[in-house]
PDB file of C-alpha atoms and ligand atoms in Angstrom:
ATOM      1  CA  UNK A   1       9.730   6.562 -22.313  1.00 79.00           C
ATOM      2  CA  UNK A   2       8.615   3.401 -20.493  1.00 90.00           C
ATOM      3  CA  UNK A   3       5.745   3.955 -18.089  1.00 94.00           C
ATOM      4  CA  UNK A   4       5.240   1.831 -14.968  1.00 97.00           C
ATOM      5  CA  UNK A   5       1.994   3.026 -13.412  1.00 97.00           C
ATOM      6  CA  UNK A   6       1.150   0.374 -10.821  1.00 98.00           C
ATOM      7  CA  UNK A   7      -1.475  -0.170  -8.152  1.00 98.00           C
ATOM      8  CA  UNK A   8      -0.923  -2.875  -5.543  1.00 98.00           C
ATOM      9  CA  UNK A   9      -4.181  -3.995  -3.979  1.00 97.00           C
ATOM     10  CA  UNK A  10      -4.688  -6.458  -1.181  1.00 96.00           C
ATOM     11  CA  UNK A  11      -5.790  -6.780   2.405  1.00 95.00           C
ATOM     12  CA  UNK A  12      -3.619  -5.328   5.176  1.00 94.00           C
ATOM     13  CA  UNK A  13      -0.676  -7.698   5.552  1.00 93.00           C
ATOM     14  CA  UNK A  14      -0.808  -8.979   1.968  1.00 95.00           C
ATOM     15  CA  UNK A  15       2.689  -7.628   1.279  1.00 94.00           C
ATOM     16  CA  UNK A  16       1.881  -4.457  -0.686  1.00 96.00           C
ATOM     17  CA  UNK A  17       4.403  -2.325   1.195  1.00 94.00           C
ATOM     18  CA  UNK A  18       7.211  -4.880   0.964  1.00 93.00           C
ATOM     19  CA  UNK A  19       6.738  -5.360  -2.773  1.00 97.00           C
ATOM     20  CA  UNK A  20       6.243  -1.645  -3.426  1.00 97.00           C
ATOM     21  CA  UNK A  21       9.621  -0.828  -1.832  1.00 94.00           C
ATOM     22  CA  UNK A  22      11.299  -3.338  -4.153  1.00 95.00           C
ATOM     23  CA  UNK A  23       9.549  -2.077  -7.296  1.00 97.00           C
ATOM     24  CA  UNK A  24      10.465   1.480  -6.370  1.00 97.00           C
ATOM     25  CA  UNK A  25      14.135   0.501  -6.342  1.00 96.00           C
ATOM     26  CA  UNK A  26      14.069  -1.607  -9.512  1.00 96.00           C
ATOM     27  CA  UNK A  27      12.043   0.721 -11.704  1.00 96.00           C
ATOM     28  CA  UNK A  28      13.124   4.000 -10.086  1.00 96.00           C
ATOM     29  CA  UNK A  29       9.533   5.077  -9.581  1.00 97.00           C
ATOM     30  CA  UNK A  30       8.011   6.678  -6.474  1.00 98.00           C
ATOM     31  CA  UNK A  31       6.380   4.440  -3.876  1.00 97.00           C
ATOM     32  CA  UNK A  32       3.207   6.239  -2.873  1.00 98.00           C
ATOM     33  CA  UNK A  33       1.726   4.831   0.321  1.00 97.00           C
ATOM     34  CA  UNK A  34      -1.229   6.834   1.606  1.00 97.00           C
ATOM     35  CA  UNK A  35      -0.870   5.075   4.979  1.00 95.00           C
ATOM     36  CA  UNK A  36       2.787   6.205   5.224  1.00 93.00           C
ATOM     37  CA  UNK A  37       1.806   9.753   4.207  1.00 96.00           C
ATOM     38  CA  UNK A  38      -0.854   9.887   6.919  1.00 96.00           C
ATOM     39  CA  UNK A  39       1.472   8.404   9.559  1.00 93.00           C
ATOM     40  CA  UNK A  40       4.127  10.989   8.606  1.00 93.00           C
ATOM     41  CA  UNK A  41       1.546  13.768   9.020  1.00 96.00           C
ATOM     42  CA  UNK A  42       0.615  12.391  12.458  1.00 94.00           C
ATOM     43  CA  UNK A  43       4.276  12.179  13.510  1.00 92.00           C
ATOM     44  CA  UNK A  44       4.890  15.741  12.317  1.00 96.00           C
ATOM     45  CA  UNK A  45       1.816  16.993  14.181  1.00 96.00           C
ATOM     46  CA  UNK A  46       0.323  18.735  11.145  1.00 97.00           C
ATOM     47  CA  UNK A  47      -3.344  19.725  10.840  1.00 96.00           C
ATOM     48  CA  UNK A  48      -3.901  16.726   8.564  1.00 95.00           C
ATOM     49  CA  UNK A  49      -2.244  14.481  11.151  1.00 96.00           C
ATOM     50  CA  UNK A  50      -4.525  15.754  13.916  1.00 96.00           C
ATOM     51  CA  UNK A  51      -7.554  15.196  11.698  1.00 95.00           C
ATOM     52  CA  UNK A  52      -6.771  11.553  10.964  1.00 96.00           C
ATOM     53  CA  UNK A  53      -5.023  10.155  14.051  1.00 95.00           C
ATOM     54  CA  UNK A  54      -8.067   8.694  15.806  1.00 95.00           C
ATOM     55  CA  UNK A  55      -9.381   7.272  12.511  1.00 95.00           C
ATOM     56  CA  UNK A  56      -6.151   5.359  11.872  1.00 94.00           C
ATOM     57  CA  UNK A  57      -6.175   4.033  15.429  1.00 90.00           C
ATOM     58  CA  UNK A  58      -9.725   2.765  14.961  1.00 91.00           C
ATOM     59  CA  UNK A  59      -8.862   0.835  11.778  1.00 91.00           C
ATOM     60  CA  UNK A  60     -11.495   2.706   9.762  1.00 93.00           C
ATOM     61  CA  UNK A  61     -10.866   4.665   6.572  1.00 95.00           C
ATOM     62  CA  UNK A  62     -10.390   8.416   6.380  1.00 97.00           C
ATOM     63  CA  UNK A  63     -12.840  10.211   4.089  1.00 97.00           C
ATOM     64  CA  UNK A  64     -12.577   9.864   0.328  1.00 97.00           C
ATOM     65  CA  UNK A  65     -12.572  13.625  -0.026  1.00 97.00           C
ATOM     66  CA  UNK A  66      -9.549  14.051   2.217  1.00 97.00           C
ATOM     67  CA  UNK A  67      -7.494  11.198   0.828  1.00 98.00           C
ATOM     68  CA  UNK A  68      -8.270  12.154  -2.785  1.00 98.00           C
ATOM     69  CA  UNK A  69      -6.946  15.644  -2.033  1.00 97.00           C
ATOM     70  CA  UNK A  70      -3.733  14.205  -0.555  1.00 97.00           C
ATOM     71  CA  UNK A  71      -3.162  11.972  -3.591  1.00 98.00           C
ATOM     72  CA  UNK A  72      -4.053  14.667  -6.100  1.00 97.00           C
ATOM     73  CA  UNK A  73      -1.462  16.968  -4.554  1.00 97.00           C
ATOM     74  CA  UNK A  74       1.141  14.166  -4.632  1.00 97.00           C
ATOM     75  CA  UNK A  75       0.450  13.560  -8.316  1.00 97.00           C
ATOM     76  CA  UNK A  76       1.280  17.174  -9.148  1.00 96.00           C
ATOM     77  CA  UNK A  77       4.909  16.149  -8.700  1.00 96.00           C
ATOM     78  CA  UNK A  78       6.616  15.370 -12.024  1.00 96.00           C
ATOM     79  CA  UNK A  79       8.222  12.171 -10.673  1.00 96.00           C
ATOM     80  CA  UNK A  80       4.985  10.232 -11.360  1.00 97.00           C
ATOM     81  CA  UNK A  81       5.333  10.720 -15.117  1.00 96.00           C
ATOM     82  CA  UNK A  82       7.616   7.701 -15.386  1.00 95.00           C
ATOM     83  CA  UNK A  83       5.215   5.661 -13.270  1.00 97.00           C
ATOM     84  CA  UNK A  84       4.515   5.009  -9.618  1.00 98.00           C
ATOM     85  CA  UNK A  85       3.652   2.202  -7.283  1.00 98.00           C
ATOM     86  CA  UNK A  86       0.555   2.953  -5.254  1.00 98.00           C
ATOM     87  CA  UNK A  87       0.160   1.050  -2.011  1.00 97.00           C
ATOM     88  CA  UNK A  88      -3.080   1.525  -0.066  1.00 96.00           C
ATOM     89  CA  UNK A  89      -4.869   3.732  -2.590  1.00 98.00           C
ATOM     90  CA  UNK A  90      -7.464   3.555  -4.054  1.00 98.00           C
ATOM     91  CA  UNK A  91      -9.407   1.745  -1.337  1.00 96.00           C
ATOM     92  CA  UNK A  92     -13.000   2.610  -2.251  1.00 96.00           C
ATOM     93  CA  UNK A  93     -14.972   2.924  -5.467  1.00 96.00           C
ATOM     94  CA  UNK A  94     -15.203   6.752  -5.254  1.00 96.00           C
ATOM     95  CA  UNK A  95     -11.406   6.872  -4.784  1.00 97.00           C
ATOM     96  CA  UNK A  96     -10.866   4.654  -7.843  1.00 97.00           C
ATOM     97  CA  UNK A  97     -13.150   6.854  -9.925  1.00 96.00           C
ATOM     98  CA  UNK A  98     -11.485  10.053  -8.725  1.00 97.00           C
ATOM     99  CA  UNK A  99      -8.072   8.526  -9.425  1.00 97.00           C
ATOM    100  CA  UNK A 100      -9.020   7.590 -13.004  1.00 96.00           C
ATOM    101  CA  UNK A 101     -10.011  11.221 -13.502  1.00 97.00           C
ATOM    102  CA  UNK A 102      -6.754  12.480 -11.965  1.00 97.00           C
ATOM    103  CA  UNK A 103      -4.744  10.347 -14.387  1.00 97.00           C
ATOM    104  CA  UNK A 104      -6.723  11.584 -17.379  1.00 96.00           C
ATOM    105  CA  UNK A 105      -6.278  15.211 -16.301  1.00 95.00           C
ATOM    106  CA  UNK A 106      -2.583  14.559 -15.777  1.00 94.00           C
ATOM    107  CA  UNK A 107      -2.290  12.928 -19.238  1.00 95.00           C
ATOM    108  CA  UNK A 108      -1.116   9.625 -17.745  1.00 96.00           C
ATOM    109  CA  UNK A 109      -2.065   6.133 -18.921  1.00 95.00           C
ATOM    110  CA  UNK A 110      -4.098   3.612 -16.930  1.00 95.00           C
ATOM    111  CA  UNK A 111      -2.019   1.693 -14.390  1.00 97.00           C
ATOM    112  CA  UNK A 112      -1.572  -2.045 -14.085  1.00 97.00           C
ATOM    113  CA  UNK A 113      -3.413  -3.325 -11.036  1.00 98.00           C
ATOM    114  CA  UNK A 114      -2.304  -6.339  -8.997  1.00 98.00           C
ATOM    115  CA  UNK A 115      -4.330  -7.994  -6.291  1.00 97.00           C
ATOM    116  CA  UNK A 116      -2.178  -9.850  -3.753  1.00 97.00           C
ATOM    117  CA  UNK A 117      -4.289 -12.652  -2.328  1.00 96.00           C
ATOM    118  CA  UNK A 118      -3.509 -14.111   1.101  1.00 96.00           C
ATOM    119  CA  UNK A 119      -5.639 -16.285   3.405  1.00 94.00           C
ATOM    120  CA  UNK A 120      -7.056 -14.509   6.476  1.00 92.00           C
ATOM    121  CA  UNK A 121      -5.166 -16.618   9.050  1.00 92.00           C
ATOM    122  CA  UNK A 122      -1.817 -15.699   7.479  1.00 93.00           C
ATOM    123  CA  UNK A 123      -2.793 -12.001   7.282  1.00 93.00           C
ATOM    124  CA  UNK A 124      -3.521 -11.943  11.009  1.00 92.00           C
ATOM    125  CA  UNK A 125      -0.261 -13.735  11.800  1.00 92.00           C
ATOM    126  CA  UNK A 126       1.740 -11.342   9.610  1.00 92.00           C
ATOM    127  CA  UNK A 127       0.146  -8.186  11.036  1.00 92.00           C
ATOM    128  CA  UNK A 128       0.202  -9.007  14.707  1.00 90.00           C
ATOM    129  CA  UNK A 129       3.952  -9.826  14.652  1.00 92.00           C
ATOM    130  CA  UNK A 130       4.977  -6.933  12.408  1.00 92.00           C
ATOM    131  CA  UNK A 131       7.701  -4.502  13.498  1.00 95.00           C
ATOM    132  CA  UNK A 132       9.332  -1.708  11.571  1.00 92.00           C
ATOM    133  CA  UNK A 133      12.350   0.517  11.847  1.00 94.00           C
ATOM    134  CA  UNK A 134      11.342   4.092  12.735  1.00 91.00           C
ATOM    135  CA  UNK A 135      14.533   5.335  11.093  1.00 93.00           C
ATOM    136  CA  UNK A 136      14.534   3.729   7.603  1.00 90.00           C
ATOM    137  CA  UNK A 137      11.121   2.049   7.364  1.00 88.00           C
ATOM    138  CA  UNK A 138      12.404  -1.535   6.940  1.00 90.00           C
ATOM    139  CA  UNK A 139       9.779  -4.059   7.991  1.00 90.00           C
ATOM    140  CA  UNK A 140      10.401  -7.224  10.034  1.00 93.00           C
ATOM    141  CA  UNK A 141       8.318  -9.878  11.743  1.00 93.00           C
ATOM    142  CA  UNK A 142       9.051 -11.309  15.152  1.00 92.00           C
ATOM    143  CA  UNK A 143       8.889 -14.929  13.932  1.00 92.00           C
ATOM    144  CA  UNK A 144       8.438 -14.943  10.116  1.00 91.00           C
ATOM    145  CA  UNK A 145      11.247 -12.474   9.343  1.00 91.00           C
ATOM    146  CA  UNK A 146      13.151 -11.507  12.506  1.00 95.00           C
ATOM    147  CA  UNK A 147      16.114  -9.105  12.364  1.00 96.00           C
ATOM    148  CA  UNK A 148      19.548 -10.763  12.770  1.00 96.00           C
ATOM    149  CA  UNK A 149      20.112  -9.033  16.144  1.00 96.00           C
ATOM    150  CA  UNK A 150      17.086  -8.682  18.370  1.00 95.00           C
ATOM    151  CA  UNK A 151      15.445  -5.256  18.153  1.00 95.00           C
ATOM    152  CA  UNK A 152      18.118  -3.889  15.777  1.00 96.00           C
ATOM    153  CA  UNK A 153      17.395  -2.925  12.155  1.00 97.00           C
ATOM    154  CA  UNK A 154      19.382  -5.066   9.671  1.00 95.00           C
ATOM    155  CA  UNK A 155      19.393  -2.245   7.136  1.00 94.00           C
ATOM    156  CA  UNK A 156      20.487   0.833   9.073  1.00 96.00           C
ATOM    157  CA  UNK A 157      21.523  -0.469  12.514  1.00 96.00           C
ATOM    158  CA  UNK A 158      18.903   1.586  14.370  1.00 97.00           C
ATOM    159  CA  UNK A 159      18.097   0.116  17.786  1.00 97.00           C
ATOM    160  CA  UNK A 160      14.447  -0.074  18.798  1.00 96.00           C
ATOM    161  CA  UNK A 161      11.964  -1.517  16.301  1.00 96.00           C
ATOM    162  CA  UNK A 162       8.337  -0.504  16.726  1.00 94.00           C
ATOM    163  CA  UNK A 163       4.932  -2.057  16.079  1.00 93.00           C
ATOM    164  CA  UNK A 164       2.278   0.032  14.335  1.00 89.00           C
ATOM    165  CA  UNK A 165      -0.421   1.151  16.758  1.00 87.00           C
ATOM    166  CA  UNK A 166      -3.098  -0.234  14.395  1.00 90.00           C
ATOM    167  CA  UNK A 167      -1.504  -3.712  14.263  1.00 91.00           C
ATOM    168  CA  UNK A 168      -3.136  -4.740  17.564  1.00 90.00           C
ATOM    169  CA  UNK A 169      -5.322  -7.872  17.315  1.00 88.00           C
ATOM    170  CA  UNK A 170      -8.553  -5.914  17.727  1.00 89.00           C
ATOM    171  CA  UNK A 171      -7.782  -3.209  15.148  1.00 92.00           C
ATOM    172  CA  UNK A 172      -6.490  -5.805  12.685  1.00 91.00           C
ATOM    173  CA  UNK A 173      -9.899  -7.498  12.805  1.00 91.00           C
ATOM    174  CA  UNK A 174     -11.590  -4.183  12.015  1.00 92.00           C
ATOM    175  CA  UNK A 175      -9.171  -3.424   9.154  1.00 93.00           C
ATOM    176  CA  UNK A 176      -9.838  -6.806   7.545  1.00 94.00           C
ATOM    177  CA  UNK A 177     -13.573  -6.163   7.807  1.00 94.00           C
ATOM    178  CA  UNK A 178     -13.163  -2.724   6.216  1.00 93.00           C
ATOM    179  CA  UNK A 179     -11.142  -4.297   3.389  1.00 95.00           C
ATOM    180  CA  UNK A 180     -13.843  -6.845   2.695  1.00 94.00           C
ATOM    181  CA  UNK A 181     -16.661  -4.319   2.754  1.00 94.00           C
ATOM    182  CA  UNK A 182     -15.135  -1.267   1.098  1.00 92.00           C
ATOM    183  CA  UNK A 183     -12.136  -2.367  -0.954  1.00 93.00           C
ATOM    184  CA  UNK A 184     -13.253  -5.728  -2.398  1.00 91.00           C
ATOM    185  CA  UNK A 185     -15.757  -3.996  -4.752  1.00 92.00           C
ATOM    186  CA  UNK A 186     -12.763  -2.415  -6.508  1.00 94.00           C
ATOM    187  CA  UNK A 187     -11.727  -5.843  -7.729  1.00 94.00           C
ATOM    188  CA  UNK A 188     -14.769  -5.916 -10.025  1.00 92.00           C
ATOM    189  CA  UNK A 189     -14.176  -2.307 -11.087  1.00 94.00           C
ATOM    190  CA  UNK A 190     -10.656  -3.071 -12.319  1.00 95.00           C
ATOM    191  CA  UNK A 191     -11.588  -6.506 -13.672  1.00 94.00           C
ATOM    192  CA  UNK A 192     -14.199  -4.932 -15.911  1.00 94.00           C
ATOM    193  CA  UNK A 193     -11.565  -2.573 -17.238  1.00 93.00           C
ATOM    194  CA  UNK A 194      -9.257  -5.577 -17.850  1.00 94.00           C
ATOM    195  CA  UNK A 195      -6.551  -3.948 -15.728  1.00 94.00           C
ATOM    196  CA  UNK A 196      -6.456  -6.457 -12.866  1.00 96.00           C
ATOM    197  CA  UNK A 197      -4.201  -9.416 -12.336  1.00 97.00           C
ATOM    198  CA  UNK A 198      -4.537 -11.610  -9.231  1.00 97.00           C
ATOM    199  CA  UNK A 199      -1.335 -12.994  -7.703  1.00 98.00           C
ATOM    200  CA  UNK A 200      -0.660 -15.360  -4.812  1.00 97.00           C
ATOM    201  CA  UNK A 201       0.561 -13.090  -2.002  1.00 97.00           C
ATOM    202  CA  UNK A 202       1.490 -16.018   0.253  1.00 96.00           C
ATOM    203  CA  UNK A 203       4.336 -17.210  -1.955  1.00 95.00           C
ATOM    204  CA  UNK A 204       7.971 -16.542  -1.167  1.00 94.00           C
ATOM    205  CA  UNK A 205       8.720 -12.789  -1.199  1.00 93.00           C
ATOM    206  CA  UNK A 206      11.503 -12.827  -3.846  1.00 96.00           C
ATOM    207  CA  UNK A 207       9.469 -15.059  -6.105  1.00 97.00           C
ATOM    208  CA  UNK A 208       6.528 -12.651  -5.989  1.00 98.00           C
ATOM    209  CA  UNK A 209       8.849  -9.708  -6.724  1.00 98.00           C
ATOM    210  CA  UNK A 210      10.160 -11.494  -9.828  1.00 98.00           C
ATOM    211  CA  UNK A 211       6.617 -12.116 -11.062  1.00 98.00           C
ATOM    212  CA  UNK A 212       5.658  -8.476 -10.518  1.00 98.00           C
ATOM    213  CA  UNK A 213       8.789  -7.270 -12.296  1.00 97.00           C
ATOM    214  CA  UNK A 214       8.089  -9.485 -15.301  1.00 97.00           C
ATOM    215  CA  UNK A 215       4.476  -8.319 -15.415  1.00 96.00           C
ATOM    216  CA  UNK A 216       5.503  -4.670 -15.352  1.00 96.00           C
ATOM    217  CA  UNK A 217       8.036  -5.169 -18.123  1.00 94.00           C
ATOM    218  CA  UNK A 218       5.547  -7.091 -20.322  1.00 90.00           C
TER     219      UNK A 218
HETATM  220  P1  AMP B 301      -2.112   1.292   5.499  1.00 55.24           P
HETATM  221  O1  AMP B 301      -0.753   1.695   5.949  1.00 55.24           O
HETATM  222  O2  AMP B 301      -2.268   1.313   4.005  1.00 55.24           O
HETATM  223  O3  AMP B 301      -2.571  -0.006   6.108  1.00 55.24           O
HETATM  224  O4  AMP B 301      -3.108   2.426   6.039  1.00 55.24           O
HETATM  225  C1  AMP B 301      -3.249   2.676   7.417  1.00 55.24           C
HETATM  226  C2  AMP B 301      -4.531   3.449   7.681  1.00 55.24           C
HETATM  227  O5  AMP B 301      -4.482   4.716   7.005  1.00 55.24           O
HETATM  228  C3  AMP B 301      -5.819   2.802   7.190  1.00 55.24           C
HETATM  229  O6  AMP B 301      -6.322   1.847   8.111  1.00 55.24           O
HETATM  230  C4  AMP B 301      -6.729   4.020   7.063  1.00 55.24           C
HETATM  231  O7  AMP B 301      -7.178   4.486   8.321  1.00 55.24           O
HETATM  232  C5  AMP B 301      -5.763   5.081   6.509  1.00 55.24           C
HETATM  233  N1  AMP B 301      -5.710   5.056   5.028  1.00 55.24           N
HETATM  234  C6  AMP B 301      -4.632   4.758   4.256  1.00 55.24           C
HETATM  235  N2  AMP B 301      -4.936   4.824   2.950  1.00 55.24           N
HETATM  236  C7  AMP B 301      -6.244   5.166   2.881  1.00 55.24           C
HETATM  237  C8  AMP B 301      -7.159   5.364   1.805  1.00 55.24           C
HETATM  238  N3  AMP B 301      -6.785   5.199   0.526  1.00 55.24           N
HETATM  239  N4  AMP B 301      -8.436   5.702   2.119  1.00 55.24           N
HETATM  240  C9  AMP B 301      -8.834   5.876   3.400  1.00 55.24           C
HETATM  241  N5  AMP B 301      -8.033   5.675   4.450  1.00 55.24           N
HETATM  242  C10 AMP B 301      -6.736   5.330   4.212  1.00 55.24           C
END
């Protein structure tokens, strides 16, 4: 059976979520976004949600211990055996090490890791204009990728698109700082294991999807 274990790495706004949704569809593998899982917990008012809400709003990272537990539980599901596309995890060295252990315990192969590189100015522009559909999760941008009808989701017709509370200019700055300090060291970790491929995340969206698809099939 083909296996498509994939990690998408990149700063906030580099396009991980957009590409992950497309790979999920094409390869029929689960899209595992730790950010989405945490936001769902917050929306549902669970204990986990209460624990992490103020951390997400600050732009900082939740603890490795907590996020590793969330991911470990998710990987107990059998749907990951065909592969997965991870978006937003791992984000620190301890997470990457814990994840390697989880895969070994689970009898799964090492994933392919892609770093989506985008210049800081474009990241800020993408994040501060981002809007998503609260009903189906489709993502738009007020100037770079606006919906056909203002404030209406192209995909499901829901009226009322929303901005993420952590996409404010101030929090975006903090999130980019956190990426540089805590997530960049992972690049070396995966490079040393010869698992990492760097791709230009500023290129046209469909073009990048085609490159990722070809890489995963190779
Ligand atoms: P994202 O949607 O990936 O940008 O994540 C939104 C927020 O969720 C981050 O700014 C963190 O506060 C939290 N978060 C998501 N994934 C992780 C992770 N792997 N480790 C720690 N915090 C995370």
